[in-house]
Coordinates of C-alpha atoms in Angstrom, one line a residue:
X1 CA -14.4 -7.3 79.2
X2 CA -13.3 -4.1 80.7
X3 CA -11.3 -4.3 84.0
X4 CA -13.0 -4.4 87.3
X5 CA -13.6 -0.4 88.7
X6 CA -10.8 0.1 91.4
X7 CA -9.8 3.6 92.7
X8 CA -6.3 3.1 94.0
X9 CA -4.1 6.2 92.0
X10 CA -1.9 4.3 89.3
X11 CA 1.2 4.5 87.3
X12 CA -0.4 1.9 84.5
X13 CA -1.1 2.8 81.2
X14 CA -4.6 1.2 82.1
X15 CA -6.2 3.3 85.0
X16 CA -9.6 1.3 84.7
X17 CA -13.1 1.4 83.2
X18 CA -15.8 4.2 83.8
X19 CA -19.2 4.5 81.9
X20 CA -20.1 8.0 80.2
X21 CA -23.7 8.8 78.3
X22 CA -24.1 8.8 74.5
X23 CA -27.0 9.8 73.2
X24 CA -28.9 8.9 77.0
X25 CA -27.4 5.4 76.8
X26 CA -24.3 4.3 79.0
X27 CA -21.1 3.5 76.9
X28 CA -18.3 1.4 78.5
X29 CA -15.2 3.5 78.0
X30 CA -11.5 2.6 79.6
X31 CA -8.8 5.7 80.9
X32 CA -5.4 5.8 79.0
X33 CA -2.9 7.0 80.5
X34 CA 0.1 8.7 78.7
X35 CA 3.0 7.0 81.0
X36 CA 5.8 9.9 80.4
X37 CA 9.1 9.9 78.9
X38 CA 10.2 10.3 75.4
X39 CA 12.3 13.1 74.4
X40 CA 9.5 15.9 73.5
X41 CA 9.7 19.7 75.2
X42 CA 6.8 18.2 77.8
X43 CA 8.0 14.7 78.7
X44 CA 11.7 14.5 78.5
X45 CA 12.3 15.3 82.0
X46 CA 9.7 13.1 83.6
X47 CA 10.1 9.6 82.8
X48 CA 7.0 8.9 84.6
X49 CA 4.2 11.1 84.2
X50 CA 1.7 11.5 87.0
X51 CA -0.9 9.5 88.3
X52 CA -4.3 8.7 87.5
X53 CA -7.4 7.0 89.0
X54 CA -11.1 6.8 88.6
X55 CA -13.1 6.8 91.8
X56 CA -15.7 4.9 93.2
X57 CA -18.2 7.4 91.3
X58 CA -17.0 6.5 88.0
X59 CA -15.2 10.2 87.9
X60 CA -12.2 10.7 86.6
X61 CA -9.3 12.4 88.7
X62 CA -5.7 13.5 87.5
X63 CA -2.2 14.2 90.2
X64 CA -0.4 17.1 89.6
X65 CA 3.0 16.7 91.6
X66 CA 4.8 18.9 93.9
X67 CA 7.5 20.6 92.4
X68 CA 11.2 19.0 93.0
X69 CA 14.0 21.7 93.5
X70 CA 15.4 23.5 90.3
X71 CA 12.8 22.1 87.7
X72 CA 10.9 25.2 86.5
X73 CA 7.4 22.9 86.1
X74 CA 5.2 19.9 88.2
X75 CA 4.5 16.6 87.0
X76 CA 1.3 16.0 85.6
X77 CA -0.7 13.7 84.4
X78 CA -2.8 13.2 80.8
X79 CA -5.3 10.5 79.7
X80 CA -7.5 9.2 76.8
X81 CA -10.9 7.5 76.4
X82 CA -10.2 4.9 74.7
X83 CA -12.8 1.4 73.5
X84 CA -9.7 -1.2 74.4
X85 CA -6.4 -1.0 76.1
X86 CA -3.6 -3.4 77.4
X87 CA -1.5 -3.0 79.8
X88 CA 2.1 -1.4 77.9
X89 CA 0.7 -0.8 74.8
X90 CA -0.5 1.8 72.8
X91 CA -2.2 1.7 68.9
X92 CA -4.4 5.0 67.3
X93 CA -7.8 2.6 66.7
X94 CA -7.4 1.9 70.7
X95 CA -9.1 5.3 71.2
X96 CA -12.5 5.9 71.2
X97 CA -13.5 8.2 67.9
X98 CA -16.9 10.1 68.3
X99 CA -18.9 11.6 65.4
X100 CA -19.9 15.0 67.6
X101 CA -21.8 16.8 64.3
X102 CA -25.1 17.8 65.6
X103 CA -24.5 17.3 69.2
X104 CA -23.8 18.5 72.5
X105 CA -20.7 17.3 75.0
X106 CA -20.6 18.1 78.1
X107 CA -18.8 17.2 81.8
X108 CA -18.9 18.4 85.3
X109 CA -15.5 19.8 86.5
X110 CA -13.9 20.3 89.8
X111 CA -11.2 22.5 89.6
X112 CA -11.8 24.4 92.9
X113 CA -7.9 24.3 94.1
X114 CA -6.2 25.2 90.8
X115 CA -5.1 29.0 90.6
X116 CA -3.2 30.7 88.6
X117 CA -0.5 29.3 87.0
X118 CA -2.5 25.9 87.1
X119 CA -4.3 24.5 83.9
X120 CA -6.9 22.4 84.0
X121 CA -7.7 20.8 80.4
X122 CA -10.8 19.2 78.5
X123 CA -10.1 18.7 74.9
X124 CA -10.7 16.9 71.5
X125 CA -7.5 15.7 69.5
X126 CA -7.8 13.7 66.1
X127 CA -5.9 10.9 67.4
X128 CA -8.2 8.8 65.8
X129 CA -6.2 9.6 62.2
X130 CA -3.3 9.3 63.4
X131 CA -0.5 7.0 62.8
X132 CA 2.4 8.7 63.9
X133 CA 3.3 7.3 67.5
X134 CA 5.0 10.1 68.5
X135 CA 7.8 11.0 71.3
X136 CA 5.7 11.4 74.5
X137 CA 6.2 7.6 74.6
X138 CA 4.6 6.1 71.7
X139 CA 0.9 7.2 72.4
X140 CA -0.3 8.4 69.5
X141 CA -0.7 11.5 71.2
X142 CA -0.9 14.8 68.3
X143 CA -2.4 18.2 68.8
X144 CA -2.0 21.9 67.2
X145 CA 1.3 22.7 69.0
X146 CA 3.3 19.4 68.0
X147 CA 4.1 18.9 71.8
X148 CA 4.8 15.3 71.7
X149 CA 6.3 15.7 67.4
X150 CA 2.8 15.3 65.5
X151 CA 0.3 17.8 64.7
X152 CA -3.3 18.1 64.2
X153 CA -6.7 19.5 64.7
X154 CA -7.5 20.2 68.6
X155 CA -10.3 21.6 70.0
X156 CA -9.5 23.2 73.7
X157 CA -13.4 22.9 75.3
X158 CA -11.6 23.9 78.4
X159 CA -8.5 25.2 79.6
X160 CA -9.0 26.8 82.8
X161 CA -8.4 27.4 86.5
X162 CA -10.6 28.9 88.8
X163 CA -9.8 32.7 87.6
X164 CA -9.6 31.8 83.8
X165 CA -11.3 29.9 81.4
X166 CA -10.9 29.9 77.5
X167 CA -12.4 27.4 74.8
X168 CA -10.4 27.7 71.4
X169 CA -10.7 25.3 68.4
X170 CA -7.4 25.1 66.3
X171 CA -6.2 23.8 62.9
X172 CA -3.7 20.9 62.4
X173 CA -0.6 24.2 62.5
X174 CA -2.4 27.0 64.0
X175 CA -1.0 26.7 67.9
X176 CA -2.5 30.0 68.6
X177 CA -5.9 28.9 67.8
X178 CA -9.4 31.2 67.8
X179 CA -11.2 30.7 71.3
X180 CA -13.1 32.7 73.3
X181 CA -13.6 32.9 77.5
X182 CA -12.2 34.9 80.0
X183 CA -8.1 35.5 80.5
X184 CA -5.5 36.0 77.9
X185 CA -7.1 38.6 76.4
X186 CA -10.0 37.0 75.8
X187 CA -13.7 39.0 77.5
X188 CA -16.6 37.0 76.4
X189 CA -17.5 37.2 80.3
X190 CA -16.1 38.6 83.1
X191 CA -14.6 37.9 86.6
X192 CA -18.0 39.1 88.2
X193 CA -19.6 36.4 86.3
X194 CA -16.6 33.3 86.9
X195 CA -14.1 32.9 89.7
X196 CA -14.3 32.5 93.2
X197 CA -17.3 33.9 94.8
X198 CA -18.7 35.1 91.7
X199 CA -21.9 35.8 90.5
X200 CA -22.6 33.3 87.4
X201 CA -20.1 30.3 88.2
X202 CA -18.6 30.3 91.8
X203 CA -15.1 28.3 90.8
X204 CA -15.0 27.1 94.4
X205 CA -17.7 24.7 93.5
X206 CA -18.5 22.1 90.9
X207 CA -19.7 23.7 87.1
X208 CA -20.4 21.8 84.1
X209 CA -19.1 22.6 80.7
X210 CA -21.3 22.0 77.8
X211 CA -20.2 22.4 73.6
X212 CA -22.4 22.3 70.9
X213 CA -21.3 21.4 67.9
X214 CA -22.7 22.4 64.1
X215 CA -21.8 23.0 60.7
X216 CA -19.8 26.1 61.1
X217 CA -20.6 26.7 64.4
X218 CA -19.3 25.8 67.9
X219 CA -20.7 27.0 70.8
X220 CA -19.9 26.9 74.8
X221 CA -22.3 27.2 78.3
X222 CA -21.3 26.6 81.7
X223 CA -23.7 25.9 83.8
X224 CA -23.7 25.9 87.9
X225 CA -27.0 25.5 89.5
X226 CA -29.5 26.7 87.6
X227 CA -27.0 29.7 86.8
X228 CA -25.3 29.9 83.4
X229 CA -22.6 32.0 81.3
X230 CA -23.5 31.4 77.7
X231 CA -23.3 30.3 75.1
X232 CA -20.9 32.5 73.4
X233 CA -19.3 31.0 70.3
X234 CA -15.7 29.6 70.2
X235 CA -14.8 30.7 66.8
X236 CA -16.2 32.3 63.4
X237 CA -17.8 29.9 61.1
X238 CA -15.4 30.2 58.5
X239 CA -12.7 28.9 61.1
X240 CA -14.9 26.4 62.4
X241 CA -15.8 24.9 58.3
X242 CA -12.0 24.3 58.6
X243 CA -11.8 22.0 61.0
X244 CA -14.4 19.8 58.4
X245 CA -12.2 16.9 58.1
X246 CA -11.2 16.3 61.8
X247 CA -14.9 15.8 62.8
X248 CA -15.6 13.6 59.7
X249 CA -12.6 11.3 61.0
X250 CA -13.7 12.1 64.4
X251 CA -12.0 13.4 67.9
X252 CA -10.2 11.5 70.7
X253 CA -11.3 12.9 74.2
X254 CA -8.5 14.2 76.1
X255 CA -8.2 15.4 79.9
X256 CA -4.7 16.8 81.1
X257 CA -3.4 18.3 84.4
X258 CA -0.2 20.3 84.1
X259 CA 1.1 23.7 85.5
X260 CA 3.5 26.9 84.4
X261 CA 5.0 30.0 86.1
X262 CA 4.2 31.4 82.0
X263 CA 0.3 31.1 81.5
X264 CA -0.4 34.4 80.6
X265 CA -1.8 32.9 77.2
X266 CA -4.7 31.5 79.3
X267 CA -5.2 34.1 82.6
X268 CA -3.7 37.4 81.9
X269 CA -6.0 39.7 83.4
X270 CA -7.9 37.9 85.9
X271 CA -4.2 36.9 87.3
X272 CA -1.6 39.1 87.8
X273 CA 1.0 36.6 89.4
X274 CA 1.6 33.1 88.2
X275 CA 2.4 30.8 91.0
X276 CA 2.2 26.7 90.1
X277 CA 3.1 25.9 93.8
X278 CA -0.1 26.5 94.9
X279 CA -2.0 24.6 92.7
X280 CA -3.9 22.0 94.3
X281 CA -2.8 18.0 94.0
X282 CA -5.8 17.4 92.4
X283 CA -8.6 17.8 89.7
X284 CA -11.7 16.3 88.9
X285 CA -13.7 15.5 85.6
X286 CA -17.4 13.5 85.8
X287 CA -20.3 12.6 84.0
X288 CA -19.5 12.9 80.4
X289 CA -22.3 12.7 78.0
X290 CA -22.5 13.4 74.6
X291 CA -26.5 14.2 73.5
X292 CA -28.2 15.3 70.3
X293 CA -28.7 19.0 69.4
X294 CA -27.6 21.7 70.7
X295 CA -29.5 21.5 74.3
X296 CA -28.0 21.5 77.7
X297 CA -27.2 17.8 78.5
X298 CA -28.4 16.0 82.0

């Protein structure tokens, strides 16, 4: 049975239980957190990676720390959705594996207090095939880049902050990806439309994120009452049939906090200064539903 709901912020590898839709039916998934350490580029120096908690809505939140003197980056915080965890422990057929051909995924985000420099995450990993533990601490953890020592396929459906927002799909060894969005050179909408105050998607409030997904083609709306921006499509379809073998072993959900005076990958343009200081302590991700077709989901 999965743990009783509590909404205290924790350090355990087990934050708790939270329910998300599949297909208009609840599904009983538990929060993973990656607990920090190891010896990769994005762990080493924080033996303890931040905290995590789901709250008495069933949404799920992430820390981002304040920054000590002389470290050039915050502690934040990453987690999985996962069918089973214990307490310590870590194994790749822990995490839940969804088969996402011929469907839509979407989630409500809060990210009202991140700026620039901040980068709020939503993503897809093939954890599921993987059997490498890793050195972020034995997780299992793999994506594009090799930041915890294993790669494979990842599909960014957000990386964003309330000025930037791109959604890129990438190979098992392609870091840089093929995404679309707004920031890092990247115009598929523009500031009018997405940031704070605008038009389309007012980044000081609430939006939902939604991703269909089809044979050769992935595509991304966000939505803010009654207001949308999209879709516009992530990548080509010949980069998208390359990414075949991921979804037929299927994709780990992901959610990650973390923060860098160097982001100009994701917001150059709308942001001309990087400043991780001021990003806020918080971020928020909720109702998570996966839905048939390519529709917006409830």
């Amino acid at each position: 049975l999965p743990p009783p709901p509590r909404t205290e912020w924790t350090h355990d590898t087990c934050v708790a239980a939270t329910s998300i839709s599949v297909d208009g039916a609840p599904r009983s998934v538990h929060i993973v957190r990656n607990a920090g350490g190891g010896t990769s580029r994005c762990c080493r120096h924080w033996p303890v990676a931040a905290p995590a908690r789901v709250d008495s809505d069933g949404a799920v939140e992430l820390m981002l720390e304040p920054r000590p003197a002389g470290r050039s980056n915050r502690n934040g915080a990453r987690v999985y959705l996962a069918d089973a965890c214990t307490e310590g422990e870590y194994s790749p057929s822990m995490y839940a594996s969804f088969a996402l051909l011929g469907k839509t995924l979407a989630f409500t985000v809060d990210l009202s207090t991140s700026f620039c420099g901040c980068n709020v995450a939503f993503y897809l990993a093939a954890m599921p095939g993987n059997t490498a533990p890793g050195n972020c601490g034995g997780d299992f953890y793999c994506d594009a880049n090799s930041v915890c020592g294993v790669h494979c396929a990842e599909i960014d459906l957000m990386e964003a902050n309330v000025h930037a927002f791109k959604a890129v799909a990438h190979t098992s060894h392609d870091g840089d990806g093929v995404g679309n969005g707004l920031g890092g050179g990247s115009t598929a909408f523009s500031s009018a439309e997405y940031g704070p105050g605008a038009s389309k998607i007012d980044t000081r409030r609430p939006f939902r994120v939604h991703t269909s997904f089809a044979d050769g083609r992935m595509g991304t709306t966000l939505e803010q009452e009654g207001r949308t921006i999209g879709p516009f499509a992530m990548a080509p379809p010949s980069y998208v049939r390359r990414l075949a073998a991921a979804f037929a072993s299927g994709f780990a959900i992901v959610a990650s906090y973390w923060s860098s005076d160097d982001m100009w990958w994701l917001s150059r343009g709308p942001c001309a200064v990087e400043d991780q200081d001021r990003c806020g302590t918080t971020v928020r991700f909720s109702d998570i539903a996966i839905c048939a077709g390519d529709v917006l989901c409830a």
